[in-house]
Short mmCIF file of C-alpha atoms and ligand atoms in Angstrom, two decimals:
data_model
loop_
_atom_site.label_atom_id
_atom_site.label_comp_id
_atom_site.label_asym_id
_atom_site.label_seq_id
_atom_site.Cartn_x
_atom_site.Cartn_y
_atom_site.Cartn_z
CA MET A 23 171.53 135.58 117.06
CA LEU A 24 167.85 136.35 116.63
CA ALA A 25 165.87 134.75 113.85
CA PRO A 26 163.10 137.31 113.37
CA ALA A 27 159.73 136.12 112.07
CA VAL A 28 160.13 138.47 109.11
CA SER A 29 163.16 140.76 109.48
CA LEU A 30 165.03 143.12 111.77
CA TRP A 31 162.91 145.91 110.26
CA MET A 32 159.60 144.28 111.13
CA ASP A 33 160.82 143.53 114.68
CA GLN A 34 161.69 147.21 115.08
CA THR A 35 158.25 148.37 113.95
CA GLU A 36 156.14 145.94 115.94
CA HIS A 37 154.66 148.90 117.88
CA LEU A 38 153.51 150.58 114.63
CA ARG A 39 151.63 147.57 113.37
CA VAL A 40 147.85 147.50 113.48
CA SER A 41 145.95 144.32 112.84
CA ARG A 42 143.61 144.61 109.89
CA GLU A 43 140.46 142.68 109.21
CA SER A 44 140.35 139.82 106.75
CA VAL A 45 137.76 139.32 104.03
CA ARG A 46 134.60 137.86 105.59
CA ALA A 47 131.95 138.47 102.91
CA PRO A 48 131.60 139.01 99.14
CA LEU A 49 132.87 142.39 97.93
CA ASP A 50 132.55 144.63 94.90
CA VAL A 51 135.39 147.05 94.10
CA ASP A 52 136.80 149.00 91.16
CA VAL A 53 140.38 147.85 91.63
CA ALA A 54 141.48 144.71 93.48
CA ILE A 55 145.20 144.71 94.27
CA ILE A 56 146.86 141.44 95.26
CA GLY A 57 149.74 141.95 97.71
CA ALA A 58 150.50 144.72 100.22
CA GLY A 59 154.15 145.24 99.30
CA TYR A 60 155.51 148.42 97.74
CA THR A 61 154.13 147.69 94.25
CA GLY A 62 150.57 147.23 95.48
CA LEU A 63 150.79 150.14 97.91
CA TRP A 64 152.31 152.59 95.41
CA THR A 65 149.78 151.57 92.74
CA ALA A 66 146.93 152.33 95.14
CA TRP A 67 148.58 155.60 96.19
CA TYR A 68 148.87 156.90 92.63
CA LEU A 69 145.40 155.67 91.67
CA LYS A 70 143.97 157.64 94.58
CA GLN A 71 146.10 160.62 93.67
CA HIS A 72 144.59 160.84 90.18
CA ALA A 73 141.13 159.35 90.83
CA PRO A 74 140.15 159.78 94.50
CA GLU A 75 136.68 158.40 93.81
CA LEU A 76 137.97 154.91 92.99
CA ASN A 77 136.95 152.07 95.27
CA ILE A 78 140.22 150.20 95.88
CA ALA A 79 140.93 147.15 98.03
CA ILE A 80 144.28 145.50 98.70
CA PHE A 81 144.25 141.81 99.60
CA GLU A 82 147.32 140.56 101.45
CA ALA A 83 147.87 136.88 102.28
CA GLN A 84 149.80 137.72 105.48
CA HIS A 85 150.27 141.32 106.60
CA VAL A 86 151.50 144.62 105.15
CA GLY A 87 155.22 144.36 104.32
CA TYR A 88 155.38 140.61 104.83
CA GLY A 89 157.17 140.09 101.50
CA ALA A 90 160.44 141.56 100.23
CA SER A 91 159.15 145.08 100.99
CA GLY A 92 159.49 144.42 104.73
CA ARG A 93 162.78 142.56 104.39
CA ASN A 94 165.03 144.33 101.89
CA GLY A 95 168.40 146.05 102.20
CA GLY A 96 166.88 149.54 102.28
CA TRP A 97 168.50 150.85 99.11
CA LEU A 98 166.22 153.18 97.18
CA LEU A 99 167.98 153.38 93.84
CA GLY A 100 167.54 155.91 91.08
CA ARG A 101 167.78 153.25 88.39
CA ILE A 102 166.14 150.00 87.35
CA LEU A 103 167.61 146.66 86.35
CA GLY A 104 168.60 146.53 82.67
CA GLU A 105 167.63 150.14 81.94
CA GLU A 106 170.65 150.57 79.62
CA LYS A 107 169.42 147.83 77.29
CA MET A 108 165.80 148.90 77.44
CA LEU A 109 166.58 152.54 76.68
CA ALA A 110 169.17 151.82 73.98
CA GLY A 111 167.85 153.19 70.70
CA TRP A 112 164.79 154.77 72.35
CA PRO A 113 164.07 158.06 70.59
CA GLU A 114 165.09 161.38 72.08
CA PRO A 115 163.93 163.48 73.83
CA GLU A 116 161.93 160.75 75.62
CA ARG A 117 165.05 158.70 76.30
CA GLY A 118 166.71 161.59 78.16
CA ALA A 119 163.48 162.38 79.99
CA LEU A 120 163.10 158.75 81.11
CA MET A 121 166.71 158.64 82.32
CA ALA A 122 166.01 161.79 84.35
CA GLU A 123 162.83 160.17 85.75
CA LEU A 124 164.81 157.11 86.87
CA LYS A 125 167.58 159.14 88.48
CA GLY A 126 164.89 161.23 90.14
CA ILE A 127 163.18 158.25 91.84
CA PRO A 128 164.67 158.91 95.31
CA ASP A 129 163.66 162.60 95.15
CA SER A 130 160.16 161.75 93.90
CA VAL A 131 159.70 159.27 96.74
CA GLU A 132 160.94 161.86 99.23
CA GLN A 133 158.28 164.30 98.03
CA VAL A 134 155.54 161.78 98.84
CA LEU A 135 157.12 160.99 102.21
CA VAL A 136 157.05 164.68 103.11
CA GLN A 137 153.49 165.13 101.78
CA GLU A 138 152.22 162.12 103.75
CA GLY A 139 154.34 162.67 106.87
CA ILE A 140 155.98 159.23 106.55
CA ASP A 141 159.14 158.92 108.62
CA CYS A 142 161.18 156.03 107.23
CA GLY A 143 164.66 157.33 107.90
CA TYR A 144 165.11 158.59 104.34
CA ARG A 145 168.74 159.66 103.83
CA LYS A 146 170.06 160.45 100.38
CA GLY A 147 173.72 159.63 100.79
CA GLY A 148 174.29 158.12 97.35
CA VAL A 149 175.83 154.77 96.54
CA LEU A 150 179.43 153.58 96.42
CA THR A 151 180.32 150.76 94.05
CA CYS A 152 183.67 149.72 95.44
CA ALA A 153 186.66 147.82 94.11
CA ALA A 154 187.86 145.80 97.08
CA ARG A 155 189.29 142.46 98.22
CA TYR A 156 191.20 141.81 94.98
CA PRO A 157 192.75 144.12 92.36
CA GLU A 158 190.74 142.75 89.40
CA GLN A 159 187.74 144.66 90.72
CA GLN A 160 189.47 147.90 89.66
CA GLN A 161 189.24 146.94 86.00
CA TRP A 162 185.60 145.86 86.42
CA LEU A 163 184.90 149.24 87.95
CA LEU A 164 186.44 151.03 84.98
CA ASP A 165 184.48 148.83 82.54
CA GLU A 166 181.28 149.64 84.41
CA LEU A 167 182.02 153.36 84.34
CA LYS A 168 182.69 153.24 80.61
CA ALA A 169 179.34 151.51 80.04
CA LEU A 170 177.55 154.08 82.21
CA TYR A 171 179.05 156.97 80.25
CA ALA A 172 178.25 155.23 76.96
CA HIS A 173 174.64 155.03 78.16
CA GLY A 174 174.61 158.81 78.53
CA HIS A 175 175.33 159.36 82.21
CA SER A 176 177.69 162.17 83.16
CA GLU A 177 180.37 162.56 85.77
CA GLU A 178 177.77 164.21 87.98
CA ASP A 179 175.83 160.93 87.95
CA TYR A 180 178.74 158.50 88.32
CA ARG A 181 182.18 159.65 89.42
CA LEU A 182 185.35 157.62 89.82
CA LEU A 183 186.93 157.89 93.27
CA SER A 184 190.54 156.97 93.97
CA ALA A 185 191.29 154.80 97.01
CA HIS A 186 192.11 157.98 98.91
CA GLU A 187 188.86 159.71 97.86
CA LEU A 188 186.86 156.61 98.80
CA SER A 189 188.50 156.58 102.22
CA GLN A 190 186.93 159.98 102.92
CA GLN A 191 183.52 158.25 102.82
CA LEU A 192 184.19 154.58 103.61
CA ARG A 193 187.22 152.78 104.99
CA MET A 194 187.53 149.10 104.12
CA HIS A 195 190.35 146.62 104.16
CA GLN A 196 191.97 146.32 100.73
CA ALA A 197 189.91 148.97 98.95
CA TYR A 198 191.14 150.21 95.59
CA GLY A 199 188.60 152.90 94.73
CA ALA A 200 184.94 153.28 93.84
CA ILE A 201 182.29 154.77 91.62
CA TYR A 202 180.13 157.24 93.52
CA SER A 203 176.62 158.04 92.40
CA PRO A 204 174.34 160.48 94.24
CA HIS A 205 171.20 158.73 92.92
CA CYS A 206 170.40 156.53 95.90
CA ALA A 207 168.84 156.95 99.31
CA THR A 208 168.60 154.51 102.19
CA ILE A 209 165.35 153.93 104.02
CA HIS A 210 163.88 151.76 106.78
CA PRO A 211 161.98 149.21 104.63
CA ALA A 212 159.20 148.33 107.08
CA GLN A 213 158.57 151.95 108.07
CA LEU A 214 158.05 152.77 104.40
CA ALA A 215 155.58 149.92 103.86
CA LEU A 216 153.63 150.59 107.08
CA GLY A 217 153.66 154.35 106.49
CA LEU A 218 152.25 153.97 103.00
CA ALA A 219 149.53 151.62 104.26
CA THR A 220 148.44 154.13 106.90
CA SER A 221 148.32 156.97 104.41
CA LEU A 222 146.26 154.84 102.00
CA GLU A 223 143.73 154.01 104.67
CA ARG A 224 143.33 157.72 105.37
CA LYS A 225 142.37 158.07 101.70
CA GLY A 226 139.75 155.33 101.93
CA VAL A 227 141.69 152.35 100.50
CA ARG A 228 140.72 149.15 102.31
CA ILE A 229 143.57 146.79 103.18
CA TYR A 230 142.62 143.24 104.12
CA GLU A 231 145.22 141.08 105.86
CA ASP A 232 145.23 137.29 106.23
CA SER A 233 143.30 137.39 102.97
CA ARG A 234 144.94 135.18 100.42
CA VAL A 235 143.71 135.47 96.85
CA GLN A 236 143.12 131.85 95.93
CA ALA A 237 142.16 132.38 92.31
CA TRP A 238 141.43 135.18 89.87
CA ARG A 239 140.17 135.63 86.35
CA LYS A 240 138.69 138.55 84.47
CA GLY A 241 136.50 140.59 86.81
CA VAL A 242 136.42 138.15 89.72
CA LEU A 243 138.69 136.89 92.48
CA THR A 244 138.28 134.36 95.24
CA VAL A 245 139.68 135.79 98.45
CA ALA A 246 139.71 133.74 101.64
CA GLY A 247 136.80 131.75 100.21
CA HIS A 248 134.71 134.79 99.25
CA PRO A 249 133.98 136.16 95.76
CA VAL A 250 135.24 139.67 94.99
CA CYS A 251 134.07 141.42 91.81
CA ALA A 252 136.53 143.95 90.38
CA GLN A 253 136.89 145.87 87.16
CA TRP A 254 140.66 145.61 87.48
CA VAL A 255 142.76 142.86 89.00
CA VAL A 256 146.30 143.98 89.86
CA PRO A 257 148.59 141.14 91.00
CA CYS A 258 151.66 142.60 92.77
CA VAL A 259 153.23 139.45 94.17
CA GLU A 260 156.85 139.64 92.84
CA GLY A 261 158.78 136.78 94.57
CA TYR A 262 155.53 134.92 95.26
CA ALA A 263 154.73 134.55 91.56
CA THR A 264 155.66 130.92 91.78
CA GLU A 265 152.36 130.35 93.63
CA THR A 266 150.35 132.14 90.93
CA LYS A 267 149.53 130.01 87.91
CA ALA A 268 149.44 132.89 85.44
CA LEU A 269 152.87 134.22 86.47
CA ARG A 270 154.99 131.29 87.57
CA ASP A 271 156.64 130.49 84.23
CA TYR A 272 157.69 134.10 83.67
CA GLN A 273 158.75 135.44 87.04
CA LEU A 274 161.24 133.19 88.79
CA THR A 275 161.50 133.13 92.57
CA VAL A 276 165.01 133.53 94.03
CA GLN A 277 166.16 134.39 97.53
CA SER A 278 168.44 137.00 99.05
CA LEU A 279 169.77 136.81 102.63
CA GLN A 280 171.09 139.42 105.06
CA ILE A 281 172.67 139.75 108.46
CA ALA A 282 172.82 142.71 110.86
CA THR A 283 175.33 143.50 113.58
CA GLU A 284 174.51 144.84 117.02
CA PRO A 285 174.67 148.67 116.93
CA LEU A 286 178.31 149.75 116.52
CA SER A 287 179.93 152.37 118.74
CA VAL A 288 180.70 155.92 117.64
CA SER A 289 184.40 155.07 117.44
CA GLN A 290 183.72 151.98 115.32
CA TRP A 291 181.75 154.12 112.89
CA ASP A 292 184.48 156.76 112.91
CA GLU A 293 186.79 154.02 111.75
CA ILE A 294 184.39 152.79 109.00
CA GLY A 295 182.72 155.99 107.82
CA LEU A 296 179.35 155.92 105.99
CA HIS A 297 178.25 159.00 107.91
CA ASN A 298 175.71 160.23 105.35
CA GLY A 299 173.49 157.21 104.86
CA GLN A 300 175.41 155.95 101.82
CA ALA A 301 174.69 152.51 100.44
CA ALA A 302 177.74 150.51 99.40
CA HIS A 303 178.60 147.33 97.56
CA GLU A 304 181.45 145.58 95.83
CA SER A 305 181.89 145.40 92.11
CA SER A 306 182.41 141.62 92.15
CA ARG A 307 180.28 139.35 90.00
CA GLN A 308 178.53 138.10 93.11
CA VAL A 309 176.63 140.70 95.04
CA THR A 310 177.51 142.09 98.47
CA TYR A 311 175.55 145.11 99.69
CA PHE A 312 175.57 146.98 102.96
CA HIS A 313 174.68 150.20 104.71
CA ARG A 314 174.68 151.81 108.11
CA THR A 315 171.23 151.76 109.66
CA ARG A 316 169.66 154.64 111.45
CA ASP A 317 170.33 152.82 114.75
CA ASP A 318 174.01 152.33 113.82
CA ARG A 319 174.06 148.68 112.78
CA LEU A 320 175.86 147.41 109.76
CA VAL A 321 173.34 145.52 107.63
CA PHE A 322 175.11 143.25 105.21
CA GLY A 323 173.56 141.21 102.43
CA ALA A 324 175.33 138.91 100.03
CA ARG A 325 174.85 136.16 97.51
CA GLY A 326 171.54 134.65 96.61
CA SER A 327 170.00 131.25 96.27
CA TYR A 328 167.61 129.40 94.04
CA ARG A 329 165.49 126.40 94.95
CA PHE A 330 164.74 123.66 92.47
CA GLY A 331 161.47 124.36 90.68
CA GLY A 332 161.56 128.01 91.77
CA LYS A 333 160.16 126.86 95.09
CA LEU A 334 159.24 129.61 97.50
CA ARG A 335 161.25 129.78 100.72
CA GLU A 336 158.90 130.42 103.64
CA GLN A 337 161.25 129.92 106.56
CA PHE A 338 164.20 132.27 106.81
CA ARG A 339 165.81 130.97 109.97
CA LEU A 340 169.34 131.16 108.55
CA THR A 341 171.60 128.15 108.95
CA GLU A 342 175.04 128.51 110.53
CA ASP A 343 176.61 128.19 107.08
CA GLU A 344 174.37 130.92 105.65
CA VAL A 345 175.36 133.31 108.44
CA LYS A 346 179.03 132.33 108.24
CA LEU A 347 179.26 132.99 104.49
CA ARG A 348 177.96 136.53 104.94
CA ARG A 349 179.90 137.22 108.13
CA ASP A 350 183.17 136.05 106.54
CA LEU A 351 182.64 138.39 103.60
CA MET A 352 181.83 141.23 105.98
CA LEU A 353 185.02 140.52 107.96
CA ASP A 354 187.10 140.51 104.77
CA LEU A 355 186.04 144.11 104.36
CA PHE A 356 185.84 145.07 108.05
CA PRO A 357 188.18 142.78 110.03
CA GLN A 358 187.83 145.04 113.06
CA LEU A 359 184.28 143.67 113.53
CA ALA A 360 185.53 140.16 114.37
CA LYS A 361 184.21 140.44 117.92
CA THR A 362 180.98 142.24 117.06
CA PRO A 363 177.94 139.99 117.53
CA ILE A 364 175.57 139.39 114.65
CA SER A 365 172.16 140.23 116.08
CA HIS A 366 169.80 139.26 113.24
CA GLY A 367 169.71 137.16 110.11
CA TRP A 368 166.85 136.91 107.63
CA GLY A 369 165.99 136.82 103.95
CA GLY A 370 163.22 137.04 101.43
CA ASN A 371 161.93 135.99 98.02
CA LEU A 372 162.32 138.19 94.99
CA GLY A 373 161.34 137.89 91.33
CA MET A 374 163.39 137.64 88.12
CA THR A 375 162.19 137.64 84.55
CA ARG A 376 164.08 135.69 81.89
CA HIS A 377 165.32 138.95 80.38
CA PHE A 378 166.57 140.12 83.80
CA ARG A 379 164.51 143.30 83.42
CA PRO A 380 161.34 144.51 85.06
CA TYR A 381 158.05 144.84 83.20
CA MET A 382 154.90 146.90 83.77
CA LEU A 383 151.94 145.41 81.98
CA CYS A 384 148.40 146.47 81.25
CA ASP A 385 145.96 144.15 79.51
CA GLU A 386 142.80 146.23 79.13
CA ALA A 387 140.75 143.46 77.56
CA GLY A 388 141.65 141.08 80.38
CA GLY A 389 141.21 143.75 83.08
CA VAL A 390 144.68 142.96 84.45
CA ALA A 391 147.61 145.23 85.27
CA CYS A 392 150.76 143.94 86.92
CA ALA A 393 154.46 144.58 87.36
CA GLY A 394 157.51 142.75 88.61
CA GLY A 395 160.84 141.16 87.79
CA TYR A 396 162.79 143.84 89.63
CA GLY A 397 165.51 141.45 90.82
CA GLY A 398 167.42 142.93 93.75
CA GLU A 399 166.62 146.48 92.64
CA GLY A 400 162.94 146.69 93.47
CA VAL A 401 162.59 149.41 96.10
CA GLY A 402 162.80 152.23 93.54
CA ALA A 403 161.44 150.13 90.67
CA SER A 404 158.26 149.26 92.58
CA TYR A 405 157.65 152.99 93.13
CA LEU A 406 158.00 153.55 89.40
CA ALA A 407 155.77 150.55 88.73
CA GLY A 408 153.02 151.84 91.02
CA ARG A 409 153.03 155.21 89.29
CA THR A 410 153.10 153.59 85.86
CA LEU A 411 150.34 151.05 86.55
CA ALA A 412 148.11 153.86 87.82
CA ASP A 413 148.70 155.79 84.58
CA LEU A 414 147.96 152.70 82.51
CA ILE A 415 144.79 151.76 84.37
CA LEU A 416 143.51 155.34 84.15
CA LYS A 417 144.50 155.57 80.47
CA ARG A 418 146.75 158.55 81.15
CA ASP A 419 149.12 159.17 78.27
CA THR A 420 152.34 160.04 80.09
CA LEU A 421 156.07 159.65 79.66
CA LEU A 422 155.93 156.64 81.99
CA SER A 423 153.03 154.93 80.25
CA ARG A 424 155.05 154.98 77.01
CA ALA A 425 158.32 153.69 78.51
CA PRO A 426 160.10 150.71 76.92
CA TRP A 427 159.47 148.48 79.96
CA VAL A 428 155.71 148.96 79.54
CA VAL A 429 153.71 146.21 77.86
CA ARG A 430 150.29 147.27 76.64
CA ASN A 431 147.36 145.17 75.64
CA GLN A 432 149.17 141.89 75.62
CA SER A 433 148.85 138.99 77.98
CA LEU A 434 151.86 137.94 80.05
CA ARG A 435 152.15 134.84 77.91
CA LYS A 436 152.73 136.93 74.81
CA ALA A 437 154.77 139.69 76.43
CA LEU A 438 157.36 137.86 78.50
CA ARG A 439 159.87 135.16 77.76
CA ARG A 440 159.23 131.88 79.54
CA TRP A 441 161.91 130.47 81.84
CA GLU A 442 163.38 127.18 80.70
CA PRO A 443 161.81 124.13 82.32
CA GLU A 444 163.55 122.24 85.12
CA PRO A 445 166.13 120.81 85.50
CA LEU A 446 167.63 123.32 83.04
CA ARG A 447 167.01 126.34 85.27
CA TRP A 448 168.55 124.70 88.30
CA LEU A 449 171.52 123.37 86.34
CA GLY A 450 172.11 126.78 84.74
CA TYR A 451 171.90 128.58 88.08
CA SER A 452 174.14 126.05 89.84
CA ALA A 453 176.76 126.18 87.08
CA VAL A 454 176.88 129.97 87.18
CA ILE A 455 177.14 130.08 90.97
CA ALA A 456 179.87 127.43 91.00
CA ALA A 457 181.86 129.42 88.40
CA PHE A 458 181.35 132.73 90.27
CA SER A 459 182.33 131.21 93.64
CA TYR A 460 185.41 129.58 92.14
CA GLU A 461 186.46 132.84 90.52
CA ASP A 462 185.91 134.76 93.75
CA ALA A 463 187.98 132.26 95.75
CA VAL A 464 190.82 132.31 93.20
CA LEU A 465 190.93 136.09 92.94
CA ALA A 466 190.68 136.64 96.69
CA ASN A 467 193.71 134.41 97.20
CA PRO A 468 196.86 136.53 96.71
CA ARG A 469 198.86 133.36 96.01
CA SER A 470 196.80 132.44 92.90
CA SER A 471 198.94 132.59 89.76
CA ALA A 472 198.20 135.14 87.03
CA LEU A 473 197.16 132.34 84.66
CA ARG A 474 194.75 130.82 87.15
CA ARG A 475 193.22 134.22 87.85
CA LYS A 476 192.72 134.86 84.15
CA LEU A 477 191.23 131.43 83.46
CA SER A 478 188.82 131.58 86.40
CA SER A 479 187.50 134.96 85.21
CA LYS A 480 187.16 133.78 81.64
CA ALA A 481 185.22 130.73 82.80
CA ALA A 482 182.93 132.83 85.03
CA ALA A 483 182.23 135.37 82.29
CA GLY A 484 181.64 132.64 79.72
CA ILE A 485 179.35 130.53 81.84
CA SER A 486 177.31 133.50 83.07
CA ARG A 487 176.31 134.13 79.45
CA LEU A 488 174.34 130.91 79.76
CA MET A 489 171.89 132.94 81.85
CA SER A 490 172.58 136.52 80.78
CA PRO A 491 175.57 138.89 80.91
CA GLU A 492 173.58 140.89 83.48
CA PHE A 493 173.15 137.94 85.81
CA LYS A 494 173.99 138.82 89.41
CA VAL A 495 172.98 137.09 92.60
CA GLY A 496 172.24 139.13 95.67
C1 FAD B 523 166.65 140.25 101.30
C2 FAD B 523 166.27 141.23 100.22
C3 FAD B 523 167.00 142.40 100.08
C4 FAD B 523 166.64 143.32 99.07
N1 FAD B 523 167.29 144.52 99.05
C5 FAD B 523 166.92 145.45 98.15
C6 FAD B 523 167.49 146.74 98.18
O1 FAD B 523 168.29 147.08 99.06
N2 FAD B 523 167.12 147.63 97.21
C7 FAD B 523 166.22 147.31 96.25
O2 FAD B 523 165.94 148.14 95.38
N3 FAD B 523 165.58 146.11 96.26
C8 FAD B 523 165.89 145.19 97.19
N4 FAD B 523 165.22 144.00 97.24
C9 FAD B 523 164.08 143.80 96.33
C10 FAD B 523 162.85 144.57 96.79
O3 FAD B 523 162.70 144.46 98.19
C11 FAD B 523 161.59 144.03 96.10
O4 FAD B 523 161.80 144.04 94.70
C12 FAD B 523 160.34 144.82 96.39
O5 FAD B 523 160.15 144.98 97.77
C13 FAD B 523 159.15 144.12 95.75
O6 FAD B 523 157.95 144.69 96.22
P1 FAD B 523 156.58 144.01 95.81
O7 FAD B 523 155.50 144.79 96.42
O8 FAD B 523 156.53 143.87 94.33
O9 FAD B 523 156.66 142.54 96.38
P2 FAD B 523 156.59 142.05 97.91
O10 FAD B 523 157.08 143.06 98.84
O11 FAD B 523 157.22 140.70 97.95
O12 FAD B 523 155.03 141.93 98.17
C14 FAD B 523 154.26 140.89 97.64
C15 FAD B 523 153.15 140.61 98.65
O13 FAD B 523 152.18 139.79 98.03
C16 FAD B 523 151.64 138.94 99.02
N5 FAD B 523 151.00 137.83 98.32
C17 FAD B 523 151.61 136.87 97.58
N6 FAD B 523 150.68 136.03 97.07
C18 FAD B 523 149.48 136.48 97.50
C19 FAD B 523 148.14 136.04 97.30
N7 FAD B 523 147.85 134.97 96.56
N8 FAD B 523 147.14 136.73 97.88
C20 FAD B 523 147.39 137.84 98.63
N9 FAD B 523 148.64 138.29 98.84
C21 FAD B 523 149.67 137.63 98.28
C22 FAD B 523 152.86 138.54 99.84
O14 FAD B 523 152.49 138.08 101.12
C23 FAD B 523 153.63 139.85 99.87
O15 FAD B 523 153.35 140.61 101.02
C24 FAD B 523 165.56 143.04 98.21
C25 FAD B 523 164.82 141.86 98.36
C26 FAD B 523 165.17 140.96 99.35
C27 FAD B 523 164.36 139.71 99.52
#
């Protein structure tokens, strides 16, 4: 198995990569963006869209797409983490308009891709949330559907599929049914990041690589040892927040890991399905997510991890155990792949706020705008964040700039809830994972008694409330 330096996606786009200069002298810009992932790139794109005269520079510690944006599972979702809670009680008609905006994220991204000529394998095949492996997932699916309808979604947005209906799209061992939503596309993550960078450079945005921002305060940054003056500082570092003093207590770093098979044959895919670029996952408390790549691999991600102190993971050479855990889960669903080699394994850092919801913040007095806390749902959310930060910086009064996830004229310290100090975070995380893993093992074992099944689920649900009912690891 290959251990790519960054990811399968980055290996596949090696030929598209250009090396960019690093900062070698003092600079003066209007907007200094920290991080060349989707959030930074989309923010620059929308700033240029509304104010082409702006002098914008992006400073990236490594290279474009080095972070989660060049490593993710390729799901471009038309939703954001915790949207139900954030929109609950929000006045109409804005609430309905914001829900439509979120569902429309894949289509809005596609419009830009077409406009900019970015080929990143965009396929809008929707997403299947499947009940599989054990029958309890059927009830969880129904509970989820009920909550989605209570939030205001319709059957056009989320539709229950019987096992037979699911089998017309995806065939898995022990599948009981699914919820299908059309609001998701799959993309090639690195092609999106590199494509956006190229289009920004055409518009005059300067992107500096190997240019770590070592410090920043109002109006001035230190980048690779050089001073940079900027009216606006826009940190877009998501999973790397742990290295940034101003963010580290609010945006926790966690990891997600994935494996990819060698390309499967036509007959293997005929057996599995997923012919339209659908994304799919299980409705278990622990996350598994997968899709069929453009070059016919099955990319499979599952479970997450947390390192004491929110420590960043730099090296994603997966251990045998890390690969085995994901491969075993994949084989539970697709036993016919037992002889298929795993070609790649990798992972990345992502960011979580204490509320398990993203935020988009603009502090005019401090000259800072930033966004993050997308959890494992950041491909679409970072697009929304880029658009929203541009509106906020340019003082555009729009639907997005008034959304409930927007924080205006407050510092991070005032706006976000602090994570508990260690060892509480680590203990909380470990307890939740232990309870989830125990529940999963009990439920996946057909010989487990009804009482044991019930108790394990009660324990998992109860203990997860320690963190948040929305807590998922993936
Ligand atoms: C394995 C994995 C799978 C995922 N799958 C999905 C998925 O399928 N769908 C989904 O919606 N979301 C998914 N996510 C989440 C999603 O990828 C991220 O939320 C999103 O890419 C975040 O983009 P970003 O630009 O905010 O951060 P990043 O892409 O992490 O970019 C941050 C950048 O900042 C740079 N940086 C950090 N510190 C500094 C500094 N001091 N100076 C200069 N540069 C700095 C980093 O090098 C990095 O390039 C996944 C994440 C992972 C890790």
